[in-house]
JSON list of C-alpha atoms in Angstrom, two decimals:
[
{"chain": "L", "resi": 24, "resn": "UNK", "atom": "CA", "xyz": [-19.01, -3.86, 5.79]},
{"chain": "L", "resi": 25, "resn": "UNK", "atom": "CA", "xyz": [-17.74, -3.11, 2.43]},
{"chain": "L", "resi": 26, "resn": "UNK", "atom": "CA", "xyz": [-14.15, -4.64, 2.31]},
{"chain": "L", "resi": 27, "resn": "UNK", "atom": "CA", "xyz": [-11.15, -6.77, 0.32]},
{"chain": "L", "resi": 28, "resn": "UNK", "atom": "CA", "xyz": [-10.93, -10.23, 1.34]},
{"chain": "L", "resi": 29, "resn": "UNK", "atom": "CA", "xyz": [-7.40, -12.06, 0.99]},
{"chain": "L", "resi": 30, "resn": "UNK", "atom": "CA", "xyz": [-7.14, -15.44, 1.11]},
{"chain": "L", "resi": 31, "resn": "UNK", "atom": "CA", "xyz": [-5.64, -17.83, 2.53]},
{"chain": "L", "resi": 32, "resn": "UNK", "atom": "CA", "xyz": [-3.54, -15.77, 4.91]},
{"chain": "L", "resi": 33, "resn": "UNK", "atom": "CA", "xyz": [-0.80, -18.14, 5.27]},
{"chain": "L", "resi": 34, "resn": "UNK", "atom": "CA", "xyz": [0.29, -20.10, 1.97]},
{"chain": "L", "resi": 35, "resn": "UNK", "atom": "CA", "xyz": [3.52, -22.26, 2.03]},
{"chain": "L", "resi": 36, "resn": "UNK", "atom": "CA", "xyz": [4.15, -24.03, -1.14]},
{"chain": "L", "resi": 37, "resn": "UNK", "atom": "CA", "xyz": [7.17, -25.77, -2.16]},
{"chain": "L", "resi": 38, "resn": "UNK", "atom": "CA", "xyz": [10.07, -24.49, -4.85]},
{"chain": "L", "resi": 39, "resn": "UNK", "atom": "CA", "xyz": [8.78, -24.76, -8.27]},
{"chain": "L", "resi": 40, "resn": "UNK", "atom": "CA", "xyz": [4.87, -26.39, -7.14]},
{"chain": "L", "resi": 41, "resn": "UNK", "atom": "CA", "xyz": [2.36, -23.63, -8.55]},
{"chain": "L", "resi": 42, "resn": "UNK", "atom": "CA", "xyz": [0.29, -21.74, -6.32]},
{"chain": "L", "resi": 43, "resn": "UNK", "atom": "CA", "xyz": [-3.03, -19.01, -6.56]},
{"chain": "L", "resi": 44, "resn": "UNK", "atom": "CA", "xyz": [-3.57, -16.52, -4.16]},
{"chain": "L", "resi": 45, "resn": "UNK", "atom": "CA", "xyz": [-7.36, -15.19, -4.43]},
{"chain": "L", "resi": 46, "resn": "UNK", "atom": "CA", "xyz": [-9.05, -11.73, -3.95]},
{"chain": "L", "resi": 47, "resn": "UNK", "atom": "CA", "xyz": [-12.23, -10.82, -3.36]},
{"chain": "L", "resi": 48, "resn": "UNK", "atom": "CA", "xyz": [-14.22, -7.52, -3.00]},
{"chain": "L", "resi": 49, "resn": "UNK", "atom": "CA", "xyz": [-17.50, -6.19, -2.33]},
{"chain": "L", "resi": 50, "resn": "UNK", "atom": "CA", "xyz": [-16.44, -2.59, -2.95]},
{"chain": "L", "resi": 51, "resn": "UNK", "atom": "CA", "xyz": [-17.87, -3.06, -6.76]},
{"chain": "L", "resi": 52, "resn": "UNK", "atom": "CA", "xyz": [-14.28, -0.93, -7.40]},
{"chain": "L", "resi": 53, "resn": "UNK", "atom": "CA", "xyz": [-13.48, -1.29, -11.06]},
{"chain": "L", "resi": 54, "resn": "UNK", "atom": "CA", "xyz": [-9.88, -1.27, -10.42]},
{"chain": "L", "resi": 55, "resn": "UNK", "atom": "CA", "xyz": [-7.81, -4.13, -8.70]},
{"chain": "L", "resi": 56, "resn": "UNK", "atom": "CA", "xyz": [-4.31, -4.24, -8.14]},
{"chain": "L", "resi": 57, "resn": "UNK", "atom": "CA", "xyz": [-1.43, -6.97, -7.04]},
{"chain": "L", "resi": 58, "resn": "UNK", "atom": "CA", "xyz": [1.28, -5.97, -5.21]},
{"chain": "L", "resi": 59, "resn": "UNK", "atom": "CA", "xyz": [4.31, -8.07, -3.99]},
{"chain": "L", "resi": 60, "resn": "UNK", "atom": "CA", "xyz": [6.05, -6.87, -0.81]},
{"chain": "L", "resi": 61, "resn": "UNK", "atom": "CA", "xyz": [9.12, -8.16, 0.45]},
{"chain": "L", "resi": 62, "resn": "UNK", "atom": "CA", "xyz": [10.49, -7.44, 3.92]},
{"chain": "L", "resi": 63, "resn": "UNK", "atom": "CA", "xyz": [11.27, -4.03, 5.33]},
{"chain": "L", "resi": 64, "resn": "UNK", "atom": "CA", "xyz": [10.05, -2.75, 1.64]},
{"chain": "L", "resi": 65, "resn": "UNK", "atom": "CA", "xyz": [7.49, -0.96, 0.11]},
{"chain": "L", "resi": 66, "resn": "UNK", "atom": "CA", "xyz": [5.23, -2.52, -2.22]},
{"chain": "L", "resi": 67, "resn": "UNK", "atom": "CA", "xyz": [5.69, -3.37, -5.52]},
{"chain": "L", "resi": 68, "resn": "UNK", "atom": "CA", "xyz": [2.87, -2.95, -8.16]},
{"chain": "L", "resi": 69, "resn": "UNK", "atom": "CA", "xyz": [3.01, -6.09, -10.32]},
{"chain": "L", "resi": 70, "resn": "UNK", "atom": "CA", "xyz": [-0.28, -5.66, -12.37]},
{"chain": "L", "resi": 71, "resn": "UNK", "atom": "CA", "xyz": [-3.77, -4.47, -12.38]},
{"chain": "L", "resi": 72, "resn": "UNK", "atom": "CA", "xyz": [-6.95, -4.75, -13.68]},
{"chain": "L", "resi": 73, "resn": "UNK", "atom": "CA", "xyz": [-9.10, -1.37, -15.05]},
{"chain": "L", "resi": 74, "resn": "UNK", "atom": "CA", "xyz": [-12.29, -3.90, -15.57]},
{"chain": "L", "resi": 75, "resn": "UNK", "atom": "CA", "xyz": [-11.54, -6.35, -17.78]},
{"chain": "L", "resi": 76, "resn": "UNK", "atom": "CA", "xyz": [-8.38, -4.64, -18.94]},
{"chain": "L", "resi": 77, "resn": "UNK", "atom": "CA", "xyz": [-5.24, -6.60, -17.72]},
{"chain": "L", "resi": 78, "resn": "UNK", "atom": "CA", "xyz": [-1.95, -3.96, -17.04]},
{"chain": "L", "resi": 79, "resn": "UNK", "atom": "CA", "xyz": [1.75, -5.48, -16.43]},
{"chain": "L", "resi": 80, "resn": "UNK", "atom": "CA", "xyz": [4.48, -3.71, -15.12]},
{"chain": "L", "resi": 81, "resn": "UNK", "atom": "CA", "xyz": [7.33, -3.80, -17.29]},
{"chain": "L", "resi": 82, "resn": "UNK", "atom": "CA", "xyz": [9.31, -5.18, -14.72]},
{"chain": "L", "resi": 83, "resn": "UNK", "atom": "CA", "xyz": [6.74, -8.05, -13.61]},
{"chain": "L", "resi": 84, "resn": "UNK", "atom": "CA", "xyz": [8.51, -11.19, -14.25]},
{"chain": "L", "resi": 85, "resn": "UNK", "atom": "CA", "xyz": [6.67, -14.07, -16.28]},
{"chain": "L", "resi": 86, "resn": "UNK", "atom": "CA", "xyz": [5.92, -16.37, -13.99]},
{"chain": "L", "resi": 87, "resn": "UNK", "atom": "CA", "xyz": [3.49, -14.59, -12.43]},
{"chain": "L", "resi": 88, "resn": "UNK", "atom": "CA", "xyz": [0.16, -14.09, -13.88]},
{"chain": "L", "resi": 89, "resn": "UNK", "atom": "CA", "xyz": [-3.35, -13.17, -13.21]},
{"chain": "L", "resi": 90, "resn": "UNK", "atom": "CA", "xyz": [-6.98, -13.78, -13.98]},
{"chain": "L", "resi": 91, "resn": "UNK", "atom": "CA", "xyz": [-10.35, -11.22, -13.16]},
{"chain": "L", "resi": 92, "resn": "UNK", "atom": "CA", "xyz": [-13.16, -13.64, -14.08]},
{"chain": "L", "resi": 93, "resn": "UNK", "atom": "CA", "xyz": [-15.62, -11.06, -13.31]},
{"chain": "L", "resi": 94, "resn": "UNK", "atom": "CA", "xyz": [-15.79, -7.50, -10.83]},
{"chain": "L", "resi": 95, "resn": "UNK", "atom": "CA", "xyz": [-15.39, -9.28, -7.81]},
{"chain": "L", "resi": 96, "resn": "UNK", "atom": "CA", "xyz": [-12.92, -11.62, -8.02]},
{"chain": "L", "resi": 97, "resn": "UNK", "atom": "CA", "xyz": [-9.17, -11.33, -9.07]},
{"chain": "L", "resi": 98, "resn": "UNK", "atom": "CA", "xyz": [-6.28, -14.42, -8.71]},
{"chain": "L", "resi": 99, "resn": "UNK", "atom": "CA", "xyz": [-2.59, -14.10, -8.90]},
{"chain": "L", "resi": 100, "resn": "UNK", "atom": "CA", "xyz": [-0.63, -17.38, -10.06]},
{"chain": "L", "resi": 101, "resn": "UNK", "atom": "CA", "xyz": [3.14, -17.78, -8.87]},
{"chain": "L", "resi": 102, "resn": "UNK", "atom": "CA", "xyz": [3.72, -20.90, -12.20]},
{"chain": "L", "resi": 103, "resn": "UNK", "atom": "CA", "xyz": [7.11, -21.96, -10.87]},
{"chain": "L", "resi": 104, "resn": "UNK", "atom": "CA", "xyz": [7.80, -20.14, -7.36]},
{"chain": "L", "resi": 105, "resn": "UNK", "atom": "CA", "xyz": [11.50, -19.54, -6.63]},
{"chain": "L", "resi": 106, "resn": "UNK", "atom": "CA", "xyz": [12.84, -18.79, -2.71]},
{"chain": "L", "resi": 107, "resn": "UNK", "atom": "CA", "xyz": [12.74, -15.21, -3.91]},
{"chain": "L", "resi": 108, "resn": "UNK", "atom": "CA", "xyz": [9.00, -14.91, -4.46]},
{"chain": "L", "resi": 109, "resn": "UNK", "atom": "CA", "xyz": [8.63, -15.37, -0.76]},
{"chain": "L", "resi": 110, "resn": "UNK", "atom": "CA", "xyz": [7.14, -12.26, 0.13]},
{"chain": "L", "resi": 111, "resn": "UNK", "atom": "CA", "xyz": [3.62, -10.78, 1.37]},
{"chain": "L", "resi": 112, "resn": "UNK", "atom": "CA", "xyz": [1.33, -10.18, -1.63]},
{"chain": "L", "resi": 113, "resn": "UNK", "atom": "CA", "xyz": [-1.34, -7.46, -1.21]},
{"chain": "L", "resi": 114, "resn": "UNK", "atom": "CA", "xyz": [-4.16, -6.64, -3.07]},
{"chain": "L", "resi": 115, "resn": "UNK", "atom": "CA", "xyz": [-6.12, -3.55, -2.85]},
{"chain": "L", "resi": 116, "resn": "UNK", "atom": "CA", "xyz": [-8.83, -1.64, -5.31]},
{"chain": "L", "resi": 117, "resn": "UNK", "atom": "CA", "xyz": [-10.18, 1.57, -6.28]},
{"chain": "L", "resi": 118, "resn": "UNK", "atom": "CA", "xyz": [-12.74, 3.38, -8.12]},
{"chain": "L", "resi": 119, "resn": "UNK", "atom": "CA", "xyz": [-12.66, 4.23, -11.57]},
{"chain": "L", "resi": 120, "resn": "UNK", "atom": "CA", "xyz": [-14.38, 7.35, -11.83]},
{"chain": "L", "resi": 121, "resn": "UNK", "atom": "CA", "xyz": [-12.31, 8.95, -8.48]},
{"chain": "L", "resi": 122, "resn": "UNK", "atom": "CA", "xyz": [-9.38, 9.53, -9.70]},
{"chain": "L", "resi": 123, "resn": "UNK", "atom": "CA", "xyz": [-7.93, 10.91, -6.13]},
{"chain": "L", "resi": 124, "resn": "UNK", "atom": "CA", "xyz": [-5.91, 7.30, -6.26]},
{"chain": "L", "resi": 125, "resn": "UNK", "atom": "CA", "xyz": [-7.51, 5.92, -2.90]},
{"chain": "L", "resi": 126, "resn": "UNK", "atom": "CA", "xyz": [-6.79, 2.25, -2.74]},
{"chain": "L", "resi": 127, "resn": "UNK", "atom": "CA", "xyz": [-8.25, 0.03, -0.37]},
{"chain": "L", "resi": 128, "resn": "UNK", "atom": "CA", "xyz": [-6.08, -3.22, 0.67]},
{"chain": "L", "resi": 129, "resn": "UNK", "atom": "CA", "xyz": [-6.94, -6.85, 1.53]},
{"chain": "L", "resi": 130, "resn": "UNK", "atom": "CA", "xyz": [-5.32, -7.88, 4.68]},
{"chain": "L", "resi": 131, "resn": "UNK", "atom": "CA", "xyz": [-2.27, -9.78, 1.96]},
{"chain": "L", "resi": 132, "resn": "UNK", "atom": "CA", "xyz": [-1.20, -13.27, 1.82]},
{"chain": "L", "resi": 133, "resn": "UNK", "atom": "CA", "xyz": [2.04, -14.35, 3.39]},
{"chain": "L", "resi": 134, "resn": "UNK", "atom": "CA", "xyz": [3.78, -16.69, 1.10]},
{"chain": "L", "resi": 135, "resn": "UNK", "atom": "CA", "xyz": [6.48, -18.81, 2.04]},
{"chain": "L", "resi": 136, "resn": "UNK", "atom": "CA", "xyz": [8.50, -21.21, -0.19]},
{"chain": "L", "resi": 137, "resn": "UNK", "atom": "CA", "xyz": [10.48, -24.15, 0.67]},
{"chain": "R", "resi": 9, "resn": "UNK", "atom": "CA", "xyz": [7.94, 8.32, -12.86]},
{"chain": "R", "resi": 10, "resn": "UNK", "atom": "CA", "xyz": [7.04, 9.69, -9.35]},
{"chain": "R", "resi": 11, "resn": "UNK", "atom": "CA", "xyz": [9.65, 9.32, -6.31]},
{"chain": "R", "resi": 12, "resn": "UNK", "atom": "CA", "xyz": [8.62, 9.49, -2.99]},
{"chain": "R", "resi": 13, "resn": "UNK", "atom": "CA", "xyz": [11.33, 9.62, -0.15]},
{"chain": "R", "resi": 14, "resn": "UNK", "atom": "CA", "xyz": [10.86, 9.12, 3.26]},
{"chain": "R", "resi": 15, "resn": "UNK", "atom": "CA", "xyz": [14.02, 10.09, 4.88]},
{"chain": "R", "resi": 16, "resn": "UNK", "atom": "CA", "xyz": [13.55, 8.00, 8.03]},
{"chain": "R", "resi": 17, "resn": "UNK", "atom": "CA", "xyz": [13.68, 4.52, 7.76]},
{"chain": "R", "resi": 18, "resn": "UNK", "atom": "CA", "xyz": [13.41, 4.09, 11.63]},
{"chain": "R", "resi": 19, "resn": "UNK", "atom": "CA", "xyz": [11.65, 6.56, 14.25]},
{"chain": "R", "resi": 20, "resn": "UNK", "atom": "CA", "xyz": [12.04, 5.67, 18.11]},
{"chain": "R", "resi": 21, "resn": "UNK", "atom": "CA", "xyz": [9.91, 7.41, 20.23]},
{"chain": "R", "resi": 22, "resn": "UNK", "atom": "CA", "xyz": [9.09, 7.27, 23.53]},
{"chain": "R", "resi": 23, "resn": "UNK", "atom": "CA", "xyz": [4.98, 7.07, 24.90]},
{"chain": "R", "resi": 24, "resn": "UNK", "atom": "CA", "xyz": [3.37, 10.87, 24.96]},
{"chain": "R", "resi": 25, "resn": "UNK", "atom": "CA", "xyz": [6.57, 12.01, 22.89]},
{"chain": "R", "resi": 26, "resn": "UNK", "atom": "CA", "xyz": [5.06, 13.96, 19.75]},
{"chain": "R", "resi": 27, "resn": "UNK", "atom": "CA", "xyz": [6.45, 12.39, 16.66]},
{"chain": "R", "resi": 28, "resn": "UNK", "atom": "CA", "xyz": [6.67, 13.59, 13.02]},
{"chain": "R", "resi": 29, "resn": "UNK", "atom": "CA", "xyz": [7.72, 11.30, 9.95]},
{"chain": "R", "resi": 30, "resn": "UNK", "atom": "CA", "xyz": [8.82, 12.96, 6.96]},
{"chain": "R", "resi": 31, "resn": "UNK", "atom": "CA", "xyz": [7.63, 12.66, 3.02]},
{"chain": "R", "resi": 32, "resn": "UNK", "atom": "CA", "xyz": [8.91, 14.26, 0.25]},
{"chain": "R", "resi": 33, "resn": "UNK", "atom": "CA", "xyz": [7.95, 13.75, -3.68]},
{"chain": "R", "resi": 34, "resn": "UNK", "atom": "CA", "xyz": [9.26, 14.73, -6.66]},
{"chain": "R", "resi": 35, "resn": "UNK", "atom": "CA", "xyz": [6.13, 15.35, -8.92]},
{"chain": "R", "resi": 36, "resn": "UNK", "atom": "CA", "xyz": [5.67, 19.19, -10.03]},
{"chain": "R", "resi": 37, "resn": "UNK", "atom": "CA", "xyz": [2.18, 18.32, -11.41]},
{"chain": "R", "resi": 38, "resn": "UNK", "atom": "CA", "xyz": [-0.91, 18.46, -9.24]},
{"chain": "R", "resi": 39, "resn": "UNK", "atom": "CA", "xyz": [-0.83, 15.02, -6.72]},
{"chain": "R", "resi": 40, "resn": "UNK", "atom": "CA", "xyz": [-2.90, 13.35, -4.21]},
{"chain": "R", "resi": 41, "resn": "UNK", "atom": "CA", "xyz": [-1.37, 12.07, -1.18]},
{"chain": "R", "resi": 42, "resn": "UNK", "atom": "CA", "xyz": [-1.57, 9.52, 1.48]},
{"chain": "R", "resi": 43, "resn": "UNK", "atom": "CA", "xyz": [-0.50, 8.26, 4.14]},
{"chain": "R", "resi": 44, "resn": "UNK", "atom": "CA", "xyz": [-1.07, 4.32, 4.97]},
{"chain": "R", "resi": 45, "resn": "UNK", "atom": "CA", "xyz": [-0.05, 2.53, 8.02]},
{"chain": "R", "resi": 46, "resn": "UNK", "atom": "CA", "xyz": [0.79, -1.12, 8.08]},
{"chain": "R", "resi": 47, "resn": "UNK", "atom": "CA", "xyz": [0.59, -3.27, 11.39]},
{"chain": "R", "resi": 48, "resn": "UNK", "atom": "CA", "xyz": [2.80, -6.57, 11.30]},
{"chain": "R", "resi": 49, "resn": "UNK", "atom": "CA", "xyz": [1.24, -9.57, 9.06]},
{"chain": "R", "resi": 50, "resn": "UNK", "atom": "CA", "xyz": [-1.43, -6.95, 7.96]},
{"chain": "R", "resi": 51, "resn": "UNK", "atom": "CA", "xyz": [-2.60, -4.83, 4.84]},
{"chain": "R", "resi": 52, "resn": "UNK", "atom": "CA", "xyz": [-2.46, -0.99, 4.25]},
{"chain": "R", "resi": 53, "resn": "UNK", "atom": "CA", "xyz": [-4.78, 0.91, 6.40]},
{"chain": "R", "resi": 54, "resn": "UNK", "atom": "CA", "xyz": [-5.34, 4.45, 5.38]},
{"chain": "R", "resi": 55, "resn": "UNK", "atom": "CA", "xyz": [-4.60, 6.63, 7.90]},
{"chain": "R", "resi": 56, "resn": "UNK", "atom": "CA", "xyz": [-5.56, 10.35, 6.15]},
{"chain": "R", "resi": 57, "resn": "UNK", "atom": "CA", "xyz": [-5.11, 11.76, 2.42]},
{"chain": "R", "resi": 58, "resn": "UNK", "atom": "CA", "xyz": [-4.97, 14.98, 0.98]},
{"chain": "R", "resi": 59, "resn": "UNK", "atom": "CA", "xyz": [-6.67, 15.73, -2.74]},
{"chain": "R", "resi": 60, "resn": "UNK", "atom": "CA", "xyz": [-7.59, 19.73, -2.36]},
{"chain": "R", "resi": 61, "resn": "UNK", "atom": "CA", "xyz": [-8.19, 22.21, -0.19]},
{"chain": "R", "resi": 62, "resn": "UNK", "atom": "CA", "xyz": [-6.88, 23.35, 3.38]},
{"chain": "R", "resi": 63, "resn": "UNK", "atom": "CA", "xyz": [-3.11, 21.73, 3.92]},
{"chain": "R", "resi": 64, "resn": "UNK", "atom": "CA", "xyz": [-3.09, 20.55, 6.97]},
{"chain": "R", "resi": 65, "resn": "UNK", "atom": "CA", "xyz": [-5.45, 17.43, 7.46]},
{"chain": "R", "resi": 66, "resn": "UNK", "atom": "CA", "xyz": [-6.53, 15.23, 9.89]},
{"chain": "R", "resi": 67, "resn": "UNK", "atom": "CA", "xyz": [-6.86, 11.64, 9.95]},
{"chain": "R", "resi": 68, "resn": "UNK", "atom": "CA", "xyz": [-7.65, 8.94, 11.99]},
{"chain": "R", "resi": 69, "resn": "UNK", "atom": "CA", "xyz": [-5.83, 7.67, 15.92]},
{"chain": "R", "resi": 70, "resn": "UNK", "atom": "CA", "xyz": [-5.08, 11.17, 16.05]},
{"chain": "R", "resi": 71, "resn": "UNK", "atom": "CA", "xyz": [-2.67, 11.78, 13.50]},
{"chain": "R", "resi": 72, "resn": "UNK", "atom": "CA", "xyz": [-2.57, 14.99, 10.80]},
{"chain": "R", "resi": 73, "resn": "UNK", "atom": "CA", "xyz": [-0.32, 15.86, 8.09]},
{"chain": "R", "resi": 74, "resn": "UNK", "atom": "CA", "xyz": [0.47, 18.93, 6.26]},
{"chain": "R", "resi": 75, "resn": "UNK", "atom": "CA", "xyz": [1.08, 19.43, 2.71]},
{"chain": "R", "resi": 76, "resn": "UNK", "atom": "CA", "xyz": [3.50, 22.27, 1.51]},
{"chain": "R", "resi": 77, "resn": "UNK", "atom": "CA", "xyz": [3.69, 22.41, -2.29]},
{"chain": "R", "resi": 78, "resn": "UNK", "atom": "CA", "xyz": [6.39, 25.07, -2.37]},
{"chain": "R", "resi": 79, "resn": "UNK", "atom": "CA", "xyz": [8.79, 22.26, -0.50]},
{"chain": "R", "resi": 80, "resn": "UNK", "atom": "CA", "xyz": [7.10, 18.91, -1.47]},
{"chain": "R", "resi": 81, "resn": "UNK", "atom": "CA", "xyz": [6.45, 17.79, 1.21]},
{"chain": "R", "resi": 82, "resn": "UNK", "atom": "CA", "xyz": [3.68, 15.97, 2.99]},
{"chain": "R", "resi": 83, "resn": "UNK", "atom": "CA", "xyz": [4.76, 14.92, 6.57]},
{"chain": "R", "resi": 84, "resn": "UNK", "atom": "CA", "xyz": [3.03, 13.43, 9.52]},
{"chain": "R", "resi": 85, "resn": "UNK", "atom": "CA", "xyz": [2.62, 14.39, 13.04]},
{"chain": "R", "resi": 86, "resn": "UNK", "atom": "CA", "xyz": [1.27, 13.15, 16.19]},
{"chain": "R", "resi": 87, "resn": "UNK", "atom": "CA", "xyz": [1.16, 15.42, 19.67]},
{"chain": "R", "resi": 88, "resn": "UNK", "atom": "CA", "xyz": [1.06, 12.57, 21.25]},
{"chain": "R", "resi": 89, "resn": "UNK", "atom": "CA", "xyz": [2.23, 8.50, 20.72]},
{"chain": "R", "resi": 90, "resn": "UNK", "atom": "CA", "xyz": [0.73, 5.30, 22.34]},
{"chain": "R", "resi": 91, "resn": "UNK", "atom": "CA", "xyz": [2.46, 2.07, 22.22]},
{"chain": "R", "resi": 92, "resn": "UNK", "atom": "CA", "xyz": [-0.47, 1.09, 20.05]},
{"chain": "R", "resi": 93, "resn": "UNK", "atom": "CA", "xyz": [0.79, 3.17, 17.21]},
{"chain": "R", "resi": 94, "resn": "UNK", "atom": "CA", "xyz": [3.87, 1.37, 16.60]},
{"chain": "R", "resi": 95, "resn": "UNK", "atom": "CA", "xyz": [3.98, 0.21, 13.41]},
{"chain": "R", "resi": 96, "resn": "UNK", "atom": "CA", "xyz": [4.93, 0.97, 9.26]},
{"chain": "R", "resi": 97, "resn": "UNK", "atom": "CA", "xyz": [4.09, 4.14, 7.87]},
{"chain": "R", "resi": 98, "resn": "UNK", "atom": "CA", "xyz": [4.15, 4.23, 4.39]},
{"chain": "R", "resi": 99, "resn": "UNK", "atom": "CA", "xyz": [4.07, 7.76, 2.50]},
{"chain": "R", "resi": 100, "resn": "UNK", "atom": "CA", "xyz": [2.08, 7.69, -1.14]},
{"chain": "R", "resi": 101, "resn": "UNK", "atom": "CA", "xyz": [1.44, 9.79, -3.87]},
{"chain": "R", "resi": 102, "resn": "UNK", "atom": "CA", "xyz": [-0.86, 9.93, -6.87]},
{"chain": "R", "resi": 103, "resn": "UNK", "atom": "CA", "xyz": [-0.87, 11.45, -10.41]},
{"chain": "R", "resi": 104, "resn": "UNK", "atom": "CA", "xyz": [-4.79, 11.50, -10.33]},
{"chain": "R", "resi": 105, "resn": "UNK", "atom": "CA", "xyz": [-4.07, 11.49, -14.65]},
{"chain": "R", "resi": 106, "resn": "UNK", "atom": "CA", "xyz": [-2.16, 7.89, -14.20]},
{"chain": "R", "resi": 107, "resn": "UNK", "atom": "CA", "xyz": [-5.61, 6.77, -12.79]},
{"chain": "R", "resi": 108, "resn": "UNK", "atom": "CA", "xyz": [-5.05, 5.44, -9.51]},
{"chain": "R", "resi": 109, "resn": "UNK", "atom": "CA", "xyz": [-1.78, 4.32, -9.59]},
{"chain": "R", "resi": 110, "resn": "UNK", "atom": "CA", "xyz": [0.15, 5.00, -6.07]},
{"chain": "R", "resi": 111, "resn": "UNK", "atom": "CA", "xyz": [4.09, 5.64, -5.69]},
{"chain": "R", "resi": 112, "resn": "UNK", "atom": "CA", "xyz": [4.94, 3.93, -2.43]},
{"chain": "R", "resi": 113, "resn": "UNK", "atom": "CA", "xyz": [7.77, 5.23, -0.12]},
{"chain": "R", "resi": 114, "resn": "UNK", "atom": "CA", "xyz": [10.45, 2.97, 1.74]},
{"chain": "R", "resi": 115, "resn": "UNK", "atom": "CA", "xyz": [8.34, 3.36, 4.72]},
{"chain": "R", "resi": 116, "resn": "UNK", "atom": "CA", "xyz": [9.39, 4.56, 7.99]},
{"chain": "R", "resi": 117, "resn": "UNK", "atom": "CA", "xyz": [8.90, 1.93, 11.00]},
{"chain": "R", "resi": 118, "resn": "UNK", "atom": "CA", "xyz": [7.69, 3.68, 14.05]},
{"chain": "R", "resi": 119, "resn": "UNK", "atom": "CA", "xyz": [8.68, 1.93, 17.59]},
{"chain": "R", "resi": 120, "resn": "UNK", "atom": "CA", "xyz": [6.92, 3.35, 20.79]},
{"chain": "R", "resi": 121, "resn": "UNK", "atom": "CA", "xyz": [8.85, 2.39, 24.06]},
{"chain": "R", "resi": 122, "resn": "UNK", "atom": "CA", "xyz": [7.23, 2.64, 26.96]}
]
């Protein structure tokens, strides 16, 4: 089945050590989106990718960043993770040339800092 | 930017009890909406969408949803709950012209009791 793979499920990392939380799809979607969502809220759109094109909210702090290094594959990088990027971080995609908005979501990453 | 209200943060229900949760948005421009349901420590699923056509539509486990233009509005129903369907619903909407991007709701946790 066609689908957007998260992984790993379960990250803990510890105050300030770098982490990378991976995506994967076999959708061939040209879009691919990160989204941080913190308890009891909805999520948050921090960037996404049109193919190769990178978009950051304007409210996206810097230390997080990501990397597409080709259709399939997209990583977001927490550099210097504080207590409050302890969250769930989702990723979904969606086609390019439907522009209904559809997004399909990985299953997310639970992050917890210590 | 789009705004998306669900007015119920919380819904109790009892089993078999019908249930509605409500959506309203804010965009006077042709939208697409959604629906997505979220069970705990997972991703979005989507549960139904609307993009054109008749207003009410149906979606999956039995839920529908009807879109009025003339109030906004895009809530969800169910005749009839299981315990099973206890969970987040999250109301979305889309711009179509903003290419994908969703506006999230709050989201409205649903609680069946037996």
């Amino acid at each position: 089945d066609a689908m957007v793979i998260q992984n790993p499920r379960y990250q803990v990392t510890q105050f300030g050590k770098p982490v990378t939380l991976s995506c994967s799809q076999t959708l061939n979607h040209n879009v691919m989106y990160w989204y941080q969502q913190k308890s009891s809220q909805a999520p948050k759109l921090l960037f996404h990718y049109y193919d190769k094109d990178f978009n950051n909210e304007a409210d996206t702090p810097d230390n997080f960043q990501s990397r597409r290094p080709n259709t399939s594959f997209c990583f977001l990088d927490i550099r210097s993770p504080g207590l409050g990027d302890a969250a769930m971080y989702l990723c979904a995609t969606s086609r390019v040339q439907g522009v209904d908005g559809e997004q399909f979501f990985g299953p997310g990453t639970r992050l917890t800092v210590l | 930017a789009q705004s998306v209200t669900q007015l119920d943060s919380q819904v109790p229900v009892f089993e078999e009890a019908p249930v509605e949760l409500r959506c309203n948005y804010s965009s006077s421009v042709s939208v697409y909406l959604f629906w997505y349901v979220q069970y705990p420590n997972q991703g979005l699923q989507l549960l139904l969408k609307y993009l054109s056509g008749s207003t009410l539509v149906k979606g999956i486990n039995g839920f529908e949803a009807e879109f009025n233009k003339s109030q906004t509005s895009f809530h969800l129903r169910k005749p009839s709950v299981h315990i099973s369907d206890t969970a987040e619903y999250f109301c979305a909407v889309s711009e179509g012209s903003t290419l994908g991007r969703l506006y999230f709701g709050r989201g409205t946790q649903l609680t069946v009791w037996p």
